[in-house]
Tab-separated table of C-alpha atoms in Angstrom:
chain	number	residue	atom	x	y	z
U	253	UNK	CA	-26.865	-2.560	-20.461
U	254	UNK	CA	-23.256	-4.215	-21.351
U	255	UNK	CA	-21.732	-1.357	-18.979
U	256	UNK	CA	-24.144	-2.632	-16.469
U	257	UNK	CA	-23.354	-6.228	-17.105
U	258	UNK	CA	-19.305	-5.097	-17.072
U	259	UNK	CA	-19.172	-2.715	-13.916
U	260	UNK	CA	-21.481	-5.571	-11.857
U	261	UNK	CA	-18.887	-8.310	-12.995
U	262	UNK	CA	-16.317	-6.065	-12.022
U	263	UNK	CA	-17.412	-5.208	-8.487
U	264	UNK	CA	-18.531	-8.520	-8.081
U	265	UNK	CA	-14.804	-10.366	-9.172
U	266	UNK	CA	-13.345	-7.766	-6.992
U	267	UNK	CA	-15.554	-9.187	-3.652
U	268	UNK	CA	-14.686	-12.550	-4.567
U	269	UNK	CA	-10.580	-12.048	-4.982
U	270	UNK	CA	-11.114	-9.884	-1.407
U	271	UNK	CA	-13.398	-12.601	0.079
U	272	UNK	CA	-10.608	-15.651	-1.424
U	273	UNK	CA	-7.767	-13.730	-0.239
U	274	UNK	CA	-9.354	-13.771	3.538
U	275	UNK	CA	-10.387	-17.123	3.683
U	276	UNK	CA	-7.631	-18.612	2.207
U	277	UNK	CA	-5.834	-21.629	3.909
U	278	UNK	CA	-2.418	-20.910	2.385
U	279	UNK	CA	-0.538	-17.609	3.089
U	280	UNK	CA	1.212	-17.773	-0.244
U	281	UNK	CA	-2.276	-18.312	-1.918
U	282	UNK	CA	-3.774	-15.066	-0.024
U	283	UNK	CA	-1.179	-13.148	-1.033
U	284	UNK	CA	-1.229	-13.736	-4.808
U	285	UNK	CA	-4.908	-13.118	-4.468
U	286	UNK	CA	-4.121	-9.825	-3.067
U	287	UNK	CA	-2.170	-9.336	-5.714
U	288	UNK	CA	-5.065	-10.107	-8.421
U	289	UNK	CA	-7.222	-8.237	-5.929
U	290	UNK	CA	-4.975	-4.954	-6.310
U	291	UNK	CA	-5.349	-5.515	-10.549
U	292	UNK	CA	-8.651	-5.549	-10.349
U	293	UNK	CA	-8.715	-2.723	-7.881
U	294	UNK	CA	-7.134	-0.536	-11.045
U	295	UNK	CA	-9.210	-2.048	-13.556
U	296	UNK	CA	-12.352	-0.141	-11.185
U	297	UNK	CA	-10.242	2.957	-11.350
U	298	UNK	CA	-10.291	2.913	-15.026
U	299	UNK	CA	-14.037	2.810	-14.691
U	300	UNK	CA	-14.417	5.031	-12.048
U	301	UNK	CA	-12.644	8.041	-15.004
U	302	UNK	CA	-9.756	8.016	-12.362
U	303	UNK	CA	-6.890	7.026	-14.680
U	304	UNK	CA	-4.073	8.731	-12.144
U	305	UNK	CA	-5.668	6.462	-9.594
U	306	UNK	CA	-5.422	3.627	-11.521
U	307	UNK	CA	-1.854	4.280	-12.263
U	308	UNK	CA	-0.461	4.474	-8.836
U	309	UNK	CA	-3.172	1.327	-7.798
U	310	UNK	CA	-1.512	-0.770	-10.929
U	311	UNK	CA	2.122	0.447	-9.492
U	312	UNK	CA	1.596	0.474	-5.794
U	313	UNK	CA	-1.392	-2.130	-4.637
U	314	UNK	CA	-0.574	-4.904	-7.519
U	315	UNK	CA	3.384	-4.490	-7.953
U	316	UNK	CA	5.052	-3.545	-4.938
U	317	UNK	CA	2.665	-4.428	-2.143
U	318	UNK	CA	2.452	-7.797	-3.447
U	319	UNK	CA	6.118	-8.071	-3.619
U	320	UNK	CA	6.215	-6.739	-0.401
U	321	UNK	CA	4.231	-9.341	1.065
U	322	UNK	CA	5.473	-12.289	-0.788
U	323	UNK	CA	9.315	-11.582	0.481
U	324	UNK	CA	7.421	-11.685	4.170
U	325	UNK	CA	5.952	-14.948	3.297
U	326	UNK	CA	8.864	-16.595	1.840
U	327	UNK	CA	10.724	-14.900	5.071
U	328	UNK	CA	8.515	-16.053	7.796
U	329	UNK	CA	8.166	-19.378	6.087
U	330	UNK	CA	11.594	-20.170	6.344
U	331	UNK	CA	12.028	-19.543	9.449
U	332	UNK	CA	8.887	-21.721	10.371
U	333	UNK	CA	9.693	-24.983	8.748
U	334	UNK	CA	13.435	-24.993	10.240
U	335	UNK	CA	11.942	-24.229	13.811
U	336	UNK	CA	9.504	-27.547	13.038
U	337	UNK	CA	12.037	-29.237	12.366
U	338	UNK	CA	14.271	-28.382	14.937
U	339	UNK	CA	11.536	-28.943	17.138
U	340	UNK	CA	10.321	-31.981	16.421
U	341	UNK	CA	13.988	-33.643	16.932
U	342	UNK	CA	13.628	-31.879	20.768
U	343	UNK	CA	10.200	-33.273	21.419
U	344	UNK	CA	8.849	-35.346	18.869
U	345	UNK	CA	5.160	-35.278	20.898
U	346	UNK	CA	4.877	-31.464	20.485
U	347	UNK	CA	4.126	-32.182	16.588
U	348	UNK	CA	0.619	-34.458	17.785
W	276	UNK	CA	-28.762	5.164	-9.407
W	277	UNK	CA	-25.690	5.210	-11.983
W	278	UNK	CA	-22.929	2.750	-11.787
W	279	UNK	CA	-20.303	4.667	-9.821
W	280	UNK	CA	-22.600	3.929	-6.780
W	281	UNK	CA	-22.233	-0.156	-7.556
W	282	UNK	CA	-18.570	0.897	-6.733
W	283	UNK	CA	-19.239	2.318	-3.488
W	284	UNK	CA	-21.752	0.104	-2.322
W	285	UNK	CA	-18.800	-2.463	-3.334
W	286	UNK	CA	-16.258	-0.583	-1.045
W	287	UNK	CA	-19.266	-0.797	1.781
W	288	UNK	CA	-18.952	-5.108	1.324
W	289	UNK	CA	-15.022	-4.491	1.490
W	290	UNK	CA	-15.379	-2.346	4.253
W	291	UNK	CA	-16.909	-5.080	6.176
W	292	UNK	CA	-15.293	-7.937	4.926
W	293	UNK	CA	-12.102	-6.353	5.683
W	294	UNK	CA	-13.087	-5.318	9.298
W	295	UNK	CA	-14.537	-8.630	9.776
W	296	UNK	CA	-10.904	-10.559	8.651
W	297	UNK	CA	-9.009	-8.196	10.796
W	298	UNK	CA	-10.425	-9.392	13.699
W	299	UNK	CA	-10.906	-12.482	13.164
W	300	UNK	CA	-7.558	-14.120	11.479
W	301	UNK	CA	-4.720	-14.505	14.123
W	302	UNK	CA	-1.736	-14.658	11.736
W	303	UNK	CA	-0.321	-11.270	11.616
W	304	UNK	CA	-0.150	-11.023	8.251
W	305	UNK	CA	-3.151	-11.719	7.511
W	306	UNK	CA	-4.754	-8.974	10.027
W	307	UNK	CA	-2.893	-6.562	7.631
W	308	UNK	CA	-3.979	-8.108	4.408
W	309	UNK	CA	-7.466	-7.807	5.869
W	310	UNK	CA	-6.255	-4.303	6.400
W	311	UNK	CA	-5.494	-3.338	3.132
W	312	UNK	CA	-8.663	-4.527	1.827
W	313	UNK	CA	-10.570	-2.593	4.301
W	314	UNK	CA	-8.826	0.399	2.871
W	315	UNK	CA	-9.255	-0.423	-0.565
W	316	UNK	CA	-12.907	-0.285	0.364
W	317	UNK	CA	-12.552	3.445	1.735
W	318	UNK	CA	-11.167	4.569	-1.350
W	319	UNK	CA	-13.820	3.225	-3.250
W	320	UNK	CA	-16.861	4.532	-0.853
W	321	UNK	CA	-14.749	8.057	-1.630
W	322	UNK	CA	-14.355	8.349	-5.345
W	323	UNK	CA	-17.900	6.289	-6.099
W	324	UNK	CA	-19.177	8.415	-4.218
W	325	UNK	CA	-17.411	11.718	-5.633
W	326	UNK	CA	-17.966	10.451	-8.991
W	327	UNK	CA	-21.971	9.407	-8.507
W	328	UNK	CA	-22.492	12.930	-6.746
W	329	UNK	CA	-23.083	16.514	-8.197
W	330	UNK	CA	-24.801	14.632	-11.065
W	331	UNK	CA	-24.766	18.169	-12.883
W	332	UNK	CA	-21.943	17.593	-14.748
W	333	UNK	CA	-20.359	14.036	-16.001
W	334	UNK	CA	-16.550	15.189	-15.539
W	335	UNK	CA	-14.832	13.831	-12.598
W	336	UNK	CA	-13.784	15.168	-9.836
W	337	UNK	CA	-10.418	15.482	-8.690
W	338	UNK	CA	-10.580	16.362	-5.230
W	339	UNK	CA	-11.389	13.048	-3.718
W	340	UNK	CA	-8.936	11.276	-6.314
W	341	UNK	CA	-6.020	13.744	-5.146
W	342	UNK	CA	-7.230	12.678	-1.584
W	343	UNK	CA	-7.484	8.604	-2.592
W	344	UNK	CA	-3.947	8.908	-4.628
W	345	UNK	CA	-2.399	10.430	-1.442
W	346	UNK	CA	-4.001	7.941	1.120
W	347	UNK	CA	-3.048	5.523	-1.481
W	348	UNK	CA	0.962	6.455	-1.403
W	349	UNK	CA	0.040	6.849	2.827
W	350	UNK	CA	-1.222	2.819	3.087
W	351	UNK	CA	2.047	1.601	1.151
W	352	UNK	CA	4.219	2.903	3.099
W	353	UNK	CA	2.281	2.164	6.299
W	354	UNK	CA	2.152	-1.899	5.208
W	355	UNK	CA	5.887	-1.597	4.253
W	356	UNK	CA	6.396	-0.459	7.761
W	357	UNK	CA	3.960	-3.046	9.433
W	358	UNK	CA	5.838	-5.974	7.794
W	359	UNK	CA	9.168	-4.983	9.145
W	360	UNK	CA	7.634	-4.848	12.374
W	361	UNK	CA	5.643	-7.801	11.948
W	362	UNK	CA	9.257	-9.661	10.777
W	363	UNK	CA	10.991	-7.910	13.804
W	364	UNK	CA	8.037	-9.441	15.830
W	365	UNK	CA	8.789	-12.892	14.649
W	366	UNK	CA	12.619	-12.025	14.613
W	367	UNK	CA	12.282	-11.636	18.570
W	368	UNK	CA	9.992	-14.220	19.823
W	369	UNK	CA	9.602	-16.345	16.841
W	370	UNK	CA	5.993	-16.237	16.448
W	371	UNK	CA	3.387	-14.781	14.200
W	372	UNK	CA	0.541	-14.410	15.825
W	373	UNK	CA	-0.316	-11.819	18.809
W	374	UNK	CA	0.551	-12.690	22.506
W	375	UNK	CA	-3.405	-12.702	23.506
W	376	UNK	CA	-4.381	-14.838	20.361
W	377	UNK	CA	-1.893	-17.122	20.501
W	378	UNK	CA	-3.515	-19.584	23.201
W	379	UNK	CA	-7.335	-18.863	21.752
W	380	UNK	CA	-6.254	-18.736	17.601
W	381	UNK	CA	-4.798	-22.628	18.242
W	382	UNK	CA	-8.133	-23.632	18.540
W	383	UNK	CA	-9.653	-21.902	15.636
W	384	UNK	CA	-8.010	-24.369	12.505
W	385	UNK	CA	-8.500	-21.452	9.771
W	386	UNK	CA	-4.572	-20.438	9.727
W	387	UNK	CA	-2.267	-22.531	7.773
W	388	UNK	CA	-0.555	-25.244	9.894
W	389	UNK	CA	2.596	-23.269	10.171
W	390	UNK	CA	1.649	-20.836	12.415
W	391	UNK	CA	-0.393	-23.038	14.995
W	392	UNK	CA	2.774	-25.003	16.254
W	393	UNK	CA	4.862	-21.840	17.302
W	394	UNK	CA	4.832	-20.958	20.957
W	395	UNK	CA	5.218	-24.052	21.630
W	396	UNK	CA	8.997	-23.141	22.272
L	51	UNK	CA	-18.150	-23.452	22.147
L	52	UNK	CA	-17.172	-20.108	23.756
L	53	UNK	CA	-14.864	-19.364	20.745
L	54	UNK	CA	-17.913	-19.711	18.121
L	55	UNK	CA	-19.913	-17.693	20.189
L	56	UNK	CA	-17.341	-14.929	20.205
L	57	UNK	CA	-16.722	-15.407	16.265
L	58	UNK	CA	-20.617	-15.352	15.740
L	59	UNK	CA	-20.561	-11.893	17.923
L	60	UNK	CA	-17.675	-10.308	15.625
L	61	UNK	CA	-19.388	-11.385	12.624
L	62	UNK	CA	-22.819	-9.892	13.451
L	63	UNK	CA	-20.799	-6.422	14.503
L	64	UNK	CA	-19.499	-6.594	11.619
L	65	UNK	CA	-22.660	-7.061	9.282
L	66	UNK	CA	-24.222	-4.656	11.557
L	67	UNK	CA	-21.470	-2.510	10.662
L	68	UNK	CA	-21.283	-2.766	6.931
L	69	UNK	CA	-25.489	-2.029	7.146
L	70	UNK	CA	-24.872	1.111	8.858
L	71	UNK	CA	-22.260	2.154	6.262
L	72	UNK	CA	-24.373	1.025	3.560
L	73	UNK	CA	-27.202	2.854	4.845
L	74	UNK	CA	-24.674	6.177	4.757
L	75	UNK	CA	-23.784	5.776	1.702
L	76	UNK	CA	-27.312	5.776	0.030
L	77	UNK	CA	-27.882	8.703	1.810
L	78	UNK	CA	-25.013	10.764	1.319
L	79	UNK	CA	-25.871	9.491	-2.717
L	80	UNK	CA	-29.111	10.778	-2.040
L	81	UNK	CA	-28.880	14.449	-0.639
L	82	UNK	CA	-27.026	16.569	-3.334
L	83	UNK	CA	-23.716	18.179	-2.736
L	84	UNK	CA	-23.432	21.681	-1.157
L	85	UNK	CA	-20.345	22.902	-2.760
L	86	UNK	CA	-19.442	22.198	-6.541
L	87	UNK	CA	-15.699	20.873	-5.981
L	88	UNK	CA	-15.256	20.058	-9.607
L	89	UNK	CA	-16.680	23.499	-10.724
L	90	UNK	CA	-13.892	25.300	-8.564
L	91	UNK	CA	-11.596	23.049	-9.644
L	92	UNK	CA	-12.045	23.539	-13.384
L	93	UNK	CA	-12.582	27.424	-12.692
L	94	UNK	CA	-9.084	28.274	-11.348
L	95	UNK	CA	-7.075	25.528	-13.016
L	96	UNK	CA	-6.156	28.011	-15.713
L	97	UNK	CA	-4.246	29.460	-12.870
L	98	UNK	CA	-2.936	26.425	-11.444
L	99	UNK	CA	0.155	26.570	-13.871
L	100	UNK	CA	-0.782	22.334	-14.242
L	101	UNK	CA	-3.589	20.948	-16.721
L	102	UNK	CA	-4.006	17.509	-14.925
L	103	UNK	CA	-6.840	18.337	-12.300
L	104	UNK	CA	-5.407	15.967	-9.904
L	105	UNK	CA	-1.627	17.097	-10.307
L	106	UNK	CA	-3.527	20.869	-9.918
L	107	UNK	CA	-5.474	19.670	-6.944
L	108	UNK	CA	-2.128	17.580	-5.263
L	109	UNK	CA	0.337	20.314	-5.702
L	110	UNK	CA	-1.307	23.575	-5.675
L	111	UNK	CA	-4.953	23.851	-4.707
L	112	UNK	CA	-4.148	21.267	-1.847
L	113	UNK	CA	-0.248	21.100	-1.631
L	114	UNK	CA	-0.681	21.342	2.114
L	115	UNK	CA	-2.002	17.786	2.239
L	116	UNK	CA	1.080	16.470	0.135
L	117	UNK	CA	3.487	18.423	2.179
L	118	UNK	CA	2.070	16.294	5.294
L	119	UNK	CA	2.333	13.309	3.145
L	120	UNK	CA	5.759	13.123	2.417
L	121	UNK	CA	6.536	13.934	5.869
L	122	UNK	CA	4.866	10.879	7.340
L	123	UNK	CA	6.570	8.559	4.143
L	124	UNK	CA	10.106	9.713	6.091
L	125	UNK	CA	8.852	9.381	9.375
L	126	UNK	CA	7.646	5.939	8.373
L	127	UNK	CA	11.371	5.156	6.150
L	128	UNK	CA	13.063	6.694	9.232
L	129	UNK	CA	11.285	4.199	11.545
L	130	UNK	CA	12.160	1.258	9.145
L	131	UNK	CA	15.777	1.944	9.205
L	132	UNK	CA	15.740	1.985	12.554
L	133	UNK	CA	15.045	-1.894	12.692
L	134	UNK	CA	17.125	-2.383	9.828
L	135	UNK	CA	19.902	-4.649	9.623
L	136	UNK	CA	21.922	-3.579	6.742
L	137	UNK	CA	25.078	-5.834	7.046
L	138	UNK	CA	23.028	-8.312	5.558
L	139	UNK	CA	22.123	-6.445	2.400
L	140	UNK	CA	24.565	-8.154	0.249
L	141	UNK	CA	24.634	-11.635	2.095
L	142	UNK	CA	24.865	-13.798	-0.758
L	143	UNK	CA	22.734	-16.505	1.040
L	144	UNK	CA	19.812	-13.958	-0.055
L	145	UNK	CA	20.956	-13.699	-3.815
L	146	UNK	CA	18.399	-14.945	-6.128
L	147	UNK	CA	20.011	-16.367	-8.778
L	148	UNK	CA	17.733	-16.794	-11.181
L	149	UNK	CA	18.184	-16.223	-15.087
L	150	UNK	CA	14.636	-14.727	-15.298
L	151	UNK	CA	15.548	-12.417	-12.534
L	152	UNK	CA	18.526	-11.680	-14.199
L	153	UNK	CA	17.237	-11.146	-17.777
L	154	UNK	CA	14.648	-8.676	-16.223
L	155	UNK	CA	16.976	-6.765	-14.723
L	156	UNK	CA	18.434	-5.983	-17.634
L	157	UNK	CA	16.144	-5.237	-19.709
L	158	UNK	CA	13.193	-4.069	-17.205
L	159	UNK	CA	15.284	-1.659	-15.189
L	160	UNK	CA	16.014	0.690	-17.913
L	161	UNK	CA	12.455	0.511	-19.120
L	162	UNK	CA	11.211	1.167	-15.751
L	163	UNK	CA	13.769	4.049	-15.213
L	164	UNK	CA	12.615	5.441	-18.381
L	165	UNK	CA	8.870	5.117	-17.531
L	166	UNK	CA	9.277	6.588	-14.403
L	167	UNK	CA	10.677	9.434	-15.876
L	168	UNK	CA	7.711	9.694	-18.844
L	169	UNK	CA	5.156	9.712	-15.670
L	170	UNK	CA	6.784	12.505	-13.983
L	171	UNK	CA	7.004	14.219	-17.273
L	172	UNK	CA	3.105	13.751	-17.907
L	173	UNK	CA	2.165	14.274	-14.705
L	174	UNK	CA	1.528	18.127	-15.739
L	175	UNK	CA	-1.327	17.538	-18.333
L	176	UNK	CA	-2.454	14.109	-18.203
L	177	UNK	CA	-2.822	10.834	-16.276
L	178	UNK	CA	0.704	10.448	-14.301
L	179	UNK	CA	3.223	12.391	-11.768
L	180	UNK	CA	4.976	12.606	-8.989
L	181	UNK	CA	3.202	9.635	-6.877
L	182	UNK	CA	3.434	6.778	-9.622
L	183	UNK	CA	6.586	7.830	-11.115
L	184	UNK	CA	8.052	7.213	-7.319
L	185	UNK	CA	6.352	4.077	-7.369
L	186	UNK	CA	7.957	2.741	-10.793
L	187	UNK	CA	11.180	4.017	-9.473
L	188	UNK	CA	10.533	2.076	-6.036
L	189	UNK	CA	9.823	-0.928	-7.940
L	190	UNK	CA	12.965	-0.675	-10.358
L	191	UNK	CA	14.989	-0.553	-7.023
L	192	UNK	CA	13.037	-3.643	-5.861
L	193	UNK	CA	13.627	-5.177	-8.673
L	194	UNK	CA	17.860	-4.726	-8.461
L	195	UNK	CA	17.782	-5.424	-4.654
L	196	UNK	CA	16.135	-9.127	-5.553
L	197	UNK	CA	18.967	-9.735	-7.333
L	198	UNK	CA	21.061	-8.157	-4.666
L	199	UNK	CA	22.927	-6.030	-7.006
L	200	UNK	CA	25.338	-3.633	-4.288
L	201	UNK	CA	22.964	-0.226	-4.098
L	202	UNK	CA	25.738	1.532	-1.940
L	203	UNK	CA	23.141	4.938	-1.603
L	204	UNK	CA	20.899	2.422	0.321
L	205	UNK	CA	23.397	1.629	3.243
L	206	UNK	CA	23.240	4.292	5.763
L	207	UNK	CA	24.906	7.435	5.038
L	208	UNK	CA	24.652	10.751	4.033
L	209	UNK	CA	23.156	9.251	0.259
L	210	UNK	CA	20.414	7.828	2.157
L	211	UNK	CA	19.748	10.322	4.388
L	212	UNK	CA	19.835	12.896	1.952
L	213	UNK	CA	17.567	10.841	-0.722
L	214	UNK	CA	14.847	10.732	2.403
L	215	UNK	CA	14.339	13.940	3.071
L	216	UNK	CA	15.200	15.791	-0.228
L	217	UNK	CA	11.740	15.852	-1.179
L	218	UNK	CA	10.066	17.033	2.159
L	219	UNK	CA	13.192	19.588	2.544
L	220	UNK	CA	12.683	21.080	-0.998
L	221	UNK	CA	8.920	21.001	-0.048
L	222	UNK	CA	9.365	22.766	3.169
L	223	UNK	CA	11.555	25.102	1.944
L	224	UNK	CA	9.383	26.238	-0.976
L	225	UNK	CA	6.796	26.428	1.388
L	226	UNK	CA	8.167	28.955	4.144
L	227	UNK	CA	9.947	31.386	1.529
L	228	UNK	CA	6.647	31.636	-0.264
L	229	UNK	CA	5.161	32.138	3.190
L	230	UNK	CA	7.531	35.068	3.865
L	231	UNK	CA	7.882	36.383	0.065
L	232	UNK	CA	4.570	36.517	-0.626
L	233	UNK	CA	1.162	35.996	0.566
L	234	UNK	CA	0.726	32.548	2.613
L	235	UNK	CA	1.859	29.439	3.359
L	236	UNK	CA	2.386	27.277	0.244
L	237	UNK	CA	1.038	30.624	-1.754
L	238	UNK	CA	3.214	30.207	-5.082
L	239	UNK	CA	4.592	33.538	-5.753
L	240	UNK	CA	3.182	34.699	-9.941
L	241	UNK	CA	4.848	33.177	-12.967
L	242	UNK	CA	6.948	30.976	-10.876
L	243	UNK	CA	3.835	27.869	-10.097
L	244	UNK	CA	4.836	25.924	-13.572
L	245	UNK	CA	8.744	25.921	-12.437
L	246	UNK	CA	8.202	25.435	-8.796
L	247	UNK	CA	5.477	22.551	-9.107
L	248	UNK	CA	8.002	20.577	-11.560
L	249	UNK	CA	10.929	20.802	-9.288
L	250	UNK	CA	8.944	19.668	-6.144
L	251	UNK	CA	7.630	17.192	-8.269
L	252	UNK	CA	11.041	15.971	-9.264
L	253	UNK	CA	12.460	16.081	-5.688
L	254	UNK	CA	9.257	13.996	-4.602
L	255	UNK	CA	9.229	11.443	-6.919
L	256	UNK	CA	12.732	10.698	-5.802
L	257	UNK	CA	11.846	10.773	-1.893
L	258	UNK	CA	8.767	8.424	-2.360
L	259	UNK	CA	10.897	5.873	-4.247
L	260	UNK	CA	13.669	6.267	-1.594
L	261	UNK	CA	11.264	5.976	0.800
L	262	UNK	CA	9.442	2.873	-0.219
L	263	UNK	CA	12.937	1.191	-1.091
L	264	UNK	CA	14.618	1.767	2.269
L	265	UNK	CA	11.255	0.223	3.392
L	266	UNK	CA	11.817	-2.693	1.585
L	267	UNK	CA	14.719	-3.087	2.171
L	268	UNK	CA	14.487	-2.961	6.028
L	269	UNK	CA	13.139	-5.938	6.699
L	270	UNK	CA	15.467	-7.669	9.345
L	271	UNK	CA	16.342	-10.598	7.492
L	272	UNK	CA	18.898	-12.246	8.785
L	273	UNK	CA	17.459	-14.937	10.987
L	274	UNK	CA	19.455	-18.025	9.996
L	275	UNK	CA	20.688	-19.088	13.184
L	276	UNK	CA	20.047	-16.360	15.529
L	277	UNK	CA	16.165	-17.252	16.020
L	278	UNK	CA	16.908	-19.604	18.901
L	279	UNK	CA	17.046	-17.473	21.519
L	280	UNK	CA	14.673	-18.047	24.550
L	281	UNK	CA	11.400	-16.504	24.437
């Protein structure tokens, strides 16, 4: 029954970190739910007797994906707030 | 039914979810979060279902987990190279969202107000 | 009003979709399995000179798959550096300077370095190997590029090139004499599958973490200034 209970709470945090992470508002918020996604992704492994799976999830999908991803953010971001700026001082109607 | 098949019918929701988001978000990186999590969701449907199957034996089996580890190492490197194409992308025409979706994903409000105003060049 | 209707269209397609797959996946759980993988697995691993399954499975029984693998990681590292633009890689606008950052390096890296080298090491009879051990590695390079501590083997040059392809070359290599030695393609000749299956090993878990660094490390970055070209 309590492996029940813990496999159901499992599966089910993992749809709700996957369903947060695409409906998210703020790209820096999706991401770090991808990343809590990916540990919860190897805590299934464990479960699923895949431990070498589990490994390379914990590794891969949390650590360097999600590092990955955040140095796009941080990138893309960067870029986006100095072109607002920049173009709000052109044409300060394109901002309405 | 044992509990490795709660796994896979898990992977089925990501499946779809994952589909769904890739679709449907306009910001690029989002399509290939959406991605990922549609892949996560293969894996899953693979090794639940590897694990829930035979039934003879408890042990696990290895073949699908070889399989998942490799596709695993595979969709890394494959987002790795999607973001520097996605930065290139923005690097060249300074937006983040696909030529076609550009005019149609202004309407649609669910992207984060940074990447409605571009293209507006 | 047309975009809803379009968005309500997807989103059925895609219910629609995750029914279907549902529905395959009960049924598939339903009919039992033809062929005993596991059995044959745990029949012949004796002989796979390996006692982790998966390692057995990754590098032996299926070692064709992995070969492919590692080919399409340097096909995908090759295409990254393509777009690269490596001037930038020590720009010290980048530099995090951060005391965290720099506490972790020096403590983490070495820890990582030596963890990466305890996965490779277990990979032969328990959880562990090639694959996470180039991960860890990957991420201790991550980890010193953040910083942007000068990796000179990551700027282009015969280092980098030969840090790519080391691990699909060593594959390869193993692969054809064993296909002209002995009996097949990726046949291990006898008494040598414990020696050869370490050293590809070893060569791959340096490729993969080669591979995902120069990945990382590809990303154009440098768009301070340079973005306002026309469109």
């Amino acid at each position: 029954m309590t492996e029940w209970l813990l496999d159901g709470l499992l599966v089910f945090t993992l749809l709700m970190t996957a369903s947060a992470t695409l409906v998210s508002r703020d790209l820096f918020r999706a991401v770090v739910l991808f990343i809590a996604f990916g540990l919860v992704m190897a805590a299934c492994w464990v479960r699923l007797d895949a431990p070498n799976i589990a490994l390379a999830e914990a590794a891969i999908g949390a650590g360097l994906s999600g590092v990955l991803f955040l140095d796009a953010v941080s990138q893309l971001r960067r870029g986006q707030t100095r072109k607002r700026s920049a173009s709000a001082d052109q044409s300060p109607e394109a901002g309405t | 039914m044992s509990a490795h098949l709660l796994y896979a019918f898990g992977g089925v929701v990501l499946c779809g979810m994952g589909l769904g988001g890739f679709i449907l978000l306009s910001h690029l990186l989002r399509k290939l979060l959406a991605f990922n999590i549609m892949g996560s969701g293969i894996f899953l449907i693979l090794v639940g279902l590897a694990q829930h199957g035979g039934g003879a034996e408890p042990g696990m089996d290895p073949v699908p987990q070889a399989l998942v580890l490799t596709g695993i190492v595979v969709a890394v490197s494959a987002t790795a190279l999607a973001l520097v194409l996605i930065r290139r992308y923005y690097y060249l025409t300074g937006q983040t969202v696909l030529e076609s979706s550009a005019e149609s994903g202004r309407r649609n409000n669910d992207d984060d107000p940074g990447s409605r105003k571009d293209g507006a060049l | 009003m047309k975009a809803w209707f379009a968005t309500f269209v997807v989103l059925a397609v895609c219910v629609a979709f995750t029914g279907l797959l549902a529905v395959t996946v009960w049924d598939i759980a339903q009919t039992p399995a033809l062929v005993q993988l596991p059995a044959m697995v745990a029949e012949k691993l004796s002989e796979s000179g390996v006692k982790n399954p998966v390692t057995a499975v990754l590098l032996n029984f299926r070692s064709y798959d992995t070969l492919l693998e590692i080919g399409v990681l340097v096909i995908a590292a090759m295409t990254g550096i393509s777009m690269a633009r490596t001037p930038t890689l020590e720009d010290p606008e980048l530099r995090t300077s951060n005391e965290l950052l720099f506490a972790l390096q020096r403590w983490f890296v070495p820890l990582m370095l030596m963890v990466a080298g305890y996965l490779l090491w277990a990979g032969s009879d328990r959880p562990g190997g090639a694959f996470q051990a180039g991960a860890v590695l990957a991420a201790a390079g991550v980890l010193m590029r953040l910083g942007a501590r000068p990796m000179n083997f990551l700027r282009p040059g015969i280092l980098l090139r030969l840090g790519l392809v080391l691990g699909f070359a060593v594959f390869l290599v193993v692969a054809l004499a064993s296909a002209f030695a002995g009996e097949a393609f990726l046949d291990y000749p006898e008494g040598w599958t414990k020696v050869l299956i370490v050293t590809i090993e070893a060569v791959l878990t340096l490729s993969i973490g080669m591979v995902l660094l120069a990945l990382f490390v590809a990303g154009p970055v440098n768009e301070y200034g340079e973005e306002d070209d026309p469109v």
